mmCIF file of C-alpha atoms in Angstrom:
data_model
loop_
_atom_site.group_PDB
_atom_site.id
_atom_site.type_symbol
_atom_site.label_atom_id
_atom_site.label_comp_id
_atom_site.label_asym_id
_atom_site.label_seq_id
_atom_site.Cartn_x
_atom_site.Cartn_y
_atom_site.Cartn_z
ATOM 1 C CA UNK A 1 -0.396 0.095 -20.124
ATOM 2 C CA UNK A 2 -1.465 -3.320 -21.659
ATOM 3 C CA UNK A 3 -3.531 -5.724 -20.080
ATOM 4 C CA UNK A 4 -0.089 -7.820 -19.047
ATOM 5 C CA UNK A 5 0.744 -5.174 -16.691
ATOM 6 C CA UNK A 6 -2.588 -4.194 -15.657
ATOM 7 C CA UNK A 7 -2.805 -7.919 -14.732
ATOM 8 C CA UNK A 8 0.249 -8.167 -13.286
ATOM 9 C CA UNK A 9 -0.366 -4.998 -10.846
ATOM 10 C CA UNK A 10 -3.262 -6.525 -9.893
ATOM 11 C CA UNK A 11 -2.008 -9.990 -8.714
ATOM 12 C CA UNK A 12 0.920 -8.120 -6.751
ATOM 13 C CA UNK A 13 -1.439 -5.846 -5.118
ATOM 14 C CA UNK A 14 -3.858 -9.097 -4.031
ATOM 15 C CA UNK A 15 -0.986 -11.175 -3.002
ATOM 16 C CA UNK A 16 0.920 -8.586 -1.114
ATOM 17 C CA UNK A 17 -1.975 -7.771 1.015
ATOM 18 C CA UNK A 18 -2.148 -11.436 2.135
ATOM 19 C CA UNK A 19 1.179 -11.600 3.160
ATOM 20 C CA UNK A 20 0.959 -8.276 4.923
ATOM 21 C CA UNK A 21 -2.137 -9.431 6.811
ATOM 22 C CA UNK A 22 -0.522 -12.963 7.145
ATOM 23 C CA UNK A 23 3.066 -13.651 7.593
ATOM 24 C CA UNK A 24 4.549 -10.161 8.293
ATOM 25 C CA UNK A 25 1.651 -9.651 10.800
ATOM 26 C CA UNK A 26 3.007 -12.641 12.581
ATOM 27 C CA UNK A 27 6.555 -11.518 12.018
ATOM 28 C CA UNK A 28 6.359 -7.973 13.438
ATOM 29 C CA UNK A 29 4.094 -7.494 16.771
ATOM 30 C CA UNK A 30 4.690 -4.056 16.070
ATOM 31 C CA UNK A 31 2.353 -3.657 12.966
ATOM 32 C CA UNK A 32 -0.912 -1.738 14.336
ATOM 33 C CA UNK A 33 -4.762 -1.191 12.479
ATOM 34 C CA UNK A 34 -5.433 -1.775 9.210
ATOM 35 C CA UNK A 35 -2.770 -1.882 6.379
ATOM 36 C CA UNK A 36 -4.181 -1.977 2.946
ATOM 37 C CA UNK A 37 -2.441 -2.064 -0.654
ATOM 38 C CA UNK A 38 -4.145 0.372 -2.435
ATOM 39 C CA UNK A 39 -2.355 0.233 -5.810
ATOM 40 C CA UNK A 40 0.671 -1.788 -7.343
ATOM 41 C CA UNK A 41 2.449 -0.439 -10.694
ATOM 42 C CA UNK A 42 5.366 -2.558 -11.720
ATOM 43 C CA UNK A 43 7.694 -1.367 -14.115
ATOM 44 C CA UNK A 44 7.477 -2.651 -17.584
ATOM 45 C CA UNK A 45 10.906 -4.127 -17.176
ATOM 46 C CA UNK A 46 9.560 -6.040 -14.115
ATOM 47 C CA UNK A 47 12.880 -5.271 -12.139
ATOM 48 C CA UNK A 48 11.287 -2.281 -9.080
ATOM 49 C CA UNK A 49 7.299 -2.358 -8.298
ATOM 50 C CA UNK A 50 5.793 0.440 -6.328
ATOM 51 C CA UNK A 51 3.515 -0.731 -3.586
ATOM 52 C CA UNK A 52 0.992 2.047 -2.322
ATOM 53 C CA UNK A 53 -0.017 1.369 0.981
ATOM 54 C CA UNK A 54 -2.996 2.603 3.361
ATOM 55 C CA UNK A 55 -2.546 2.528 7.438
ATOM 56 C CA UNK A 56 -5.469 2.979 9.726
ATOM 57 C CA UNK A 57 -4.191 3.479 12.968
ATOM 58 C CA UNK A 58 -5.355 4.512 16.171
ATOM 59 C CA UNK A 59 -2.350 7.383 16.404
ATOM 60 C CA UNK A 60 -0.448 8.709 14.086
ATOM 61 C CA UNK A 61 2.739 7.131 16.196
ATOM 62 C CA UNK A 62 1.430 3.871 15.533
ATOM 63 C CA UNK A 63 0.981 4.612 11.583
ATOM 64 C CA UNK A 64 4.391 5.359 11.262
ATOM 65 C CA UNK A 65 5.148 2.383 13.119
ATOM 66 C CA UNK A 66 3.536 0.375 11.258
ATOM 67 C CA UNK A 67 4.874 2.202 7.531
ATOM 68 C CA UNK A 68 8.134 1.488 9.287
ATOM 69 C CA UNK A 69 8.047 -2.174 9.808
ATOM 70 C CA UNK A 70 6.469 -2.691 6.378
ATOM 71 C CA UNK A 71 9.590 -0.646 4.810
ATOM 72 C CA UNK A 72 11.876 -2.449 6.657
ATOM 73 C CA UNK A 73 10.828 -5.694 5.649
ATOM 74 C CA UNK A 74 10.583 -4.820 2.161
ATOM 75 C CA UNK A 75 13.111 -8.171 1.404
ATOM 76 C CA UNK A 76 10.931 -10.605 3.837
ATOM 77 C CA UNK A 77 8.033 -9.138 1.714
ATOM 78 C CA UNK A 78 9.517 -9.987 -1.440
ATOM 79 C CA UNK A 79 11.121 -12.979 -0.686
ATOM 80 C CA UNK A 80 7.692 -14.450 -0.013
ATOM 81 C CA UNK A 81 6.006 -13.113 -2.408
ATOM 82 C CA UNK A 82 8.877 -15.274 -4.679
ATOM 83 C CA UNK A 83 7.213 -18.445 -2.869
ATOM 84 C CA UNK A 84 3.765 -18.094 -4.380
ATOM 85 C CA UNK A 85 4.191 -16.070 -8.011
ATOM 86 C CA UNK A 86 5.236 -18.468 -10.672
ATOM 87 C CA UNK A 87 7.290 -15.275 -12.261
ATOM 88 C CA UNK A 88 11.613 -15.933 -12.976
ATOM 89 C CA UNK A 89 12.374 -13.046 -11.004
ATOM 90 C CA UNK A 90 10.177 -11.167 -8.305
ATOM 91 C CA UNK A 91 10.651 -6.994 -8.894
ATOM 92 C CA UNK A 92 11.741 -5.014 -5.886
ATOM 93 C CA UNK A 93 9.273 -3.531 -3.608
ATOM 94 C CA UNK A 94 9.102 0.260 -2.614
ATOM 95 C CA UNK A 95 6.556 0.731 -0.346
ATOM 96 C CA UNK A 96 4.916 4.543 -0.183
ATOM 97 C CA UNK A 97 2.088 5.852 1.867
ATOM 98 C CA UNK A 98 -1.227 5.914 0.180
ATOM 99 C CA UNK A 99 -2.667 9.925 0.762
ATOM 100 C CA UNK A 100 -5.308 9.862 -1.167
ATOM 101 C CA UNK A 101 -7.917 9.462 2.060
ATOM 102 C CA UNK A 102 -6.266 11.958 3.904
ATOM 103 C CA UNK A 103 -6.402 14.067 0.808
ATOM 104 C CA UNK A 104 -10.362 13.383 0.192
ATOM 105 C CA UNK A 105 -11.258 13.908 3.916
ATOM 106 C CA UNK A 106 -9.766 17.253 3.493
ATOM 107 C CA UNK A 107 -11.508 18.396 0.525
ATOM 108 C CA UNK A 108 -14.839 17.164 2.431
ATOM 109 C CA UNK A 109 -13.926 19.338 5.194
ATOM 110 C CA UNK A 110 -13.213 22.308 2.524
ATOM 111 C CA UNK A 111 -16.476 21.594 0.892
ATOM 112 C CA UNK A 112 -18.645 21.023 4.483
ATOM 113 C CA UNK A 113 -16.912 24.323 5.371
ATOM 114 C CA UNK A 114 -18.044 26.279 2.055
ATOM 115 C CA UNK A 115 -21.507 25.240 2.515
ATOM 116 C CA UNK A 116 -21.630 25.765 5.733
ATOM 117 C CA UNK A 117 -20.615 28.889 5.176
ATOM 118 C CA UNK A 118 -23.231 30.032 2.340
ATOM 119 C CA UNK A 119 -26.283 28.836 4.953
ATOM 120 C CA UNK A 120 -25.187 31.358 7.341
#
């Protein structure tokens, strides 16, 4: 990676969490909790972009709600992101669930368990 990208990544992942929290919020009443972008990686040919995203909902119905609208309006997304990076062309977004907390609150439970276990 070279600092470019690294930069680039970076400014996506800053300016795509504004306009989730901002204009797509208003868009679609349907988004629930808290939607963060954990990581961007464009491509070095700055044509696709990955966008990880984290959803803390109440239920996991409204999580995949929520994932849903944000996939849906992938082009919205995009097409506003055009409006505020000075870039000729703006890559296209794929937008994948973040795991990683799930992930770490399992290990905790593994490692709570294990211990828990050894005390007895």
């Amino acid at each position: 990676m070279t600092a470019r990208t690294d930069r680039l990544d970076s400014e996506y992942r800053k300016e795509i969490s504004a306009i989730l929290a901002g204009a797509l919020r208003n868009k679609e009443p349907s988004m629930k909790g808290l939607v963060s972008v954990t990581e961007a990686i464009v491509a070095p040919d700055l044509k696709t972009a990955k966008i990880y995203v984290s959803v803390y909902a109440v239920s996991p119905a409204q999580k995949a709600e929520t994932m849903r609208a944000i996939c849906e309006n992938a082009g919205f997304i995009r097409k506003e992101l055009s409006k505020v990076m000075r870039m000729r062309t703006v890559p296209a977004l794929t937008f994948l669930e973040d795991k990683s907390m799930e992930y770490g609150q399992k290990m905790d439970d593994l490692f709570a368990k294990i211990h828990k276990d050894e005390n007895q």
